[in-house]
Amino acid sequence: MRTLSIVIPVFNEQDGISLFLDAARPAVDEALSLIGADARAEYLFVDDGSADRTGDVLEILSRFNPDLRYVRLSRNFGKEAALAAGIDHAVGDAVIPIDVDLQDPPEVIVDMVRLWLAGAQVVNARRADRSSDSWFKRWSARGFYALLNRLSDYPIPENVGDFRLLDRQAVDVVKQLGEQARFNKGLFSWIGFRVATVDYVRARRETGRSKWGLGKLWSLAVDGITASTTMPLRIWSYVGGAIALIAFAYAGFLVVHTLATGVDVPGYASMMVAVLGLGGLNLLSLGIMGEYVGRIAREVRQRPLYIVAADAGARNVGGAATPTLDQLERDEEWTAQPIRA
Ligand code: UDP
Ligand code: MG
């Protein structure tokens, strides 16, 4: 029996979940029929510490959808950590992370599964058209990928998000990468394996609103660069070397010049430019070093990437058609909790 895990991180998405299930089911069922008669799905939602009724919606839906399972995190850990939690918990032979807002069209899942069955181990979904994203988002994403791929030790394909298919072997490798500063897109490309690509058109968000402000996108971008390359650290030895060479040449010139024409006092402007310019460069290089050192500190602390508060639902996934004792106990835990108003 082969299982297809659909992993959906959700943060304050109470209205989006049913919409997502309704839209995804036909596509997932079609994909299952390609896999075989005994194939089944696991819809694994990761409730990333939602403050709205997302948790209640998932609990209720899981009663009517035996293939729905949800992992609730103890607080909001951010999408990258939530996705890592989903990948860690998924039981499928193939795992597909997808956004709940239907910006990743579920129909693409059918093509992904087709390529997987044909032998691909990682199937990337590439956004062929991003006209539904804002001008700024497209422009900044283009700039980011251009920079990252110039610096990075291993290129990350442009316009491929987290939406992709990973087979069990790839998932097991990703699970072993315990990085704290999580940049899933980078990890997914870094692992290699037989890769195929499908193109799709990025849709508009269906309900709710985007949770990625400018600040979060900026930290994700810095995480992406520091996780992919140490070039920004190494570059300073070359910059320093170049400046030192120029300085020595200029010093030689000054000595000769002073011997020939005597001391010439004015020079305030050139002095200030040199002091301020070099001071700025020093601080910049120190700041970049700080970005790396901060991440080293975070890695050294070895805190878990996320904390699981509950794992429930999915009565028929994991091999049991009837609830196991363990699952019943988990359900008990849930019914004992008052539903938040
Ligand atoms: N998400 C999450 N935790 C967060 C922020 C977002 O699990 O802290 C989920 C969100 O519910 C959605 C997915 O990540 O399913 C993508 O988020 P969003 O649509 O806000 O991102 P965008 O499409 O704007 O990049
Ligand atoms: Mg979105």
PDB file of N, CA and C in Angstrom, residues 241 243-254:
ATOM      1  N   GLY A 241      42.796  42.965   1.077  1.00  0.00           N
ATOM      2  CA  GLY A 241      44.046  42.825   0.332  1.00  0.00           C
ATOM      3  C   GLY A 241      44.168  43.911  -0.727  1.00  0.00           C
ATOM      4  N   ILE A 243      42.679  46.840  -0.824  1.00  0.00           N
ATOM      5  CA  ILE A 243      42.853  48.166  -0.219  1.00  0.00           C
ATOM      6  C   ILE A 243      44.282  48.330   0.295  1.00  0.00           C
ATOM      7  N   ALA A 244      44.828  47.266   0.897  1.00  0.00           N
ATOM      8  CA  ALA A 244      46.193  47.347   1.416  1.00  0.00           C
ATOM      9  C   ALA A 244      47.183  47.610   0.276  1.00  0.00           C
ATOM     10  N   LEU A 245      46.980  46.927  -0.849  1.00  0.00           N
ATOM     11  CA  LEU A 245      47.869  47.136  -1.999  1.00  0.00           C
ATOM     12  C   LEU A 245      47.829  48.584  -2.454  1.00  0.00           C
ATOM     13  N   ILE A 246      46.605  49.102  -2.593  1.00  0.00           N
ATOM     14  CA  ILE A 246      46.458  50.493  -3.026  1.00  0.00           C
ATOM     15  C   ILE A 246      47.120  51.419  -2.006  1.00  0.00           C
ATOM     16  N   ALA A 247      46.919  51.102  -0.701  1.00  0.00           N
ATOM     17  CA  ALA A 247      47.490  51.948   0.347  1.00  0.00           C
ATOM     18  C   ALA A 247      49.021  51.966   0.271  1.00  0.00           C
ATOM     19  N   PHE A 248      49.628  50.794   0.060  1.00  0.00           N
ATOM     20  CA  PHE A 248      51.095  50.740  -0.027  1.00  0.00           C
ATOM     21  C   PHE A 248      51.577  51.567  -1.212  1.00  0.00           C
ATOM     22  N   ALA A 249      50.919  51.417  -2.342  1.00  0.00           N
ATOM     23  CA  ALA A 249      51.323  52.166  -3.531  1.00  0.00           C
ATOM     24  C   ALA A 249      51.227  53.667  -3.260  1.00  0.00           C
ATOM     25  N   TYR A 250      50.124  54.046  -2.616  1.00  0.00           N
ATOM     26  CA  TYR A 250      49.914  55.468  -2.343  1.00  0.00           C
ATOM     27  C   TYR A 250      50.948  55.972  -1.337  1.00  0.00           C
ATOM     28  N   ALA A 251      51.268  55.133  -0.344  1.00  0.00           N
ATOM     29  CA  ALA A 251      52.270  55.515   0.655  1.00  0.00           C
ATOM     30  C   ALA A 251      53.619  55.766  -0.026  1.00  0.00           C
ATOM     31  N   GLY A 252      53.971  54.875  -0.945  1.00  0.00           N
ATOM     32  CA  GLY A 252      55.223  55.045  -1.691  1.00  0.00           C
ATOM     33  C   GLY A 252      55.217  56.364  -2.435  1.00  0.00           C
ATOM     34  N   PHE A 253      54.121  56.656  -3.076  1.00  0.00           N
ATOM     35  CA  PHE A 253      53.991  57.906  -3.823  1.00  0.00           C
ATOM     36  C   PHE A 253      54.149  59.113  -2.894  1.00  0.00           C
ATOM     37  N   LEU A 254      53.500  59.021  -1.705  1.00  0.00           N
ATOM     38  CA  LEU A 254      53.543  60.143  -0.764  1.00  0.00           C
ATOM     39  C   LEU A 254      54.966  60.409  -0.277  1.00  0.00           C
TER      40      LEU A 254
END
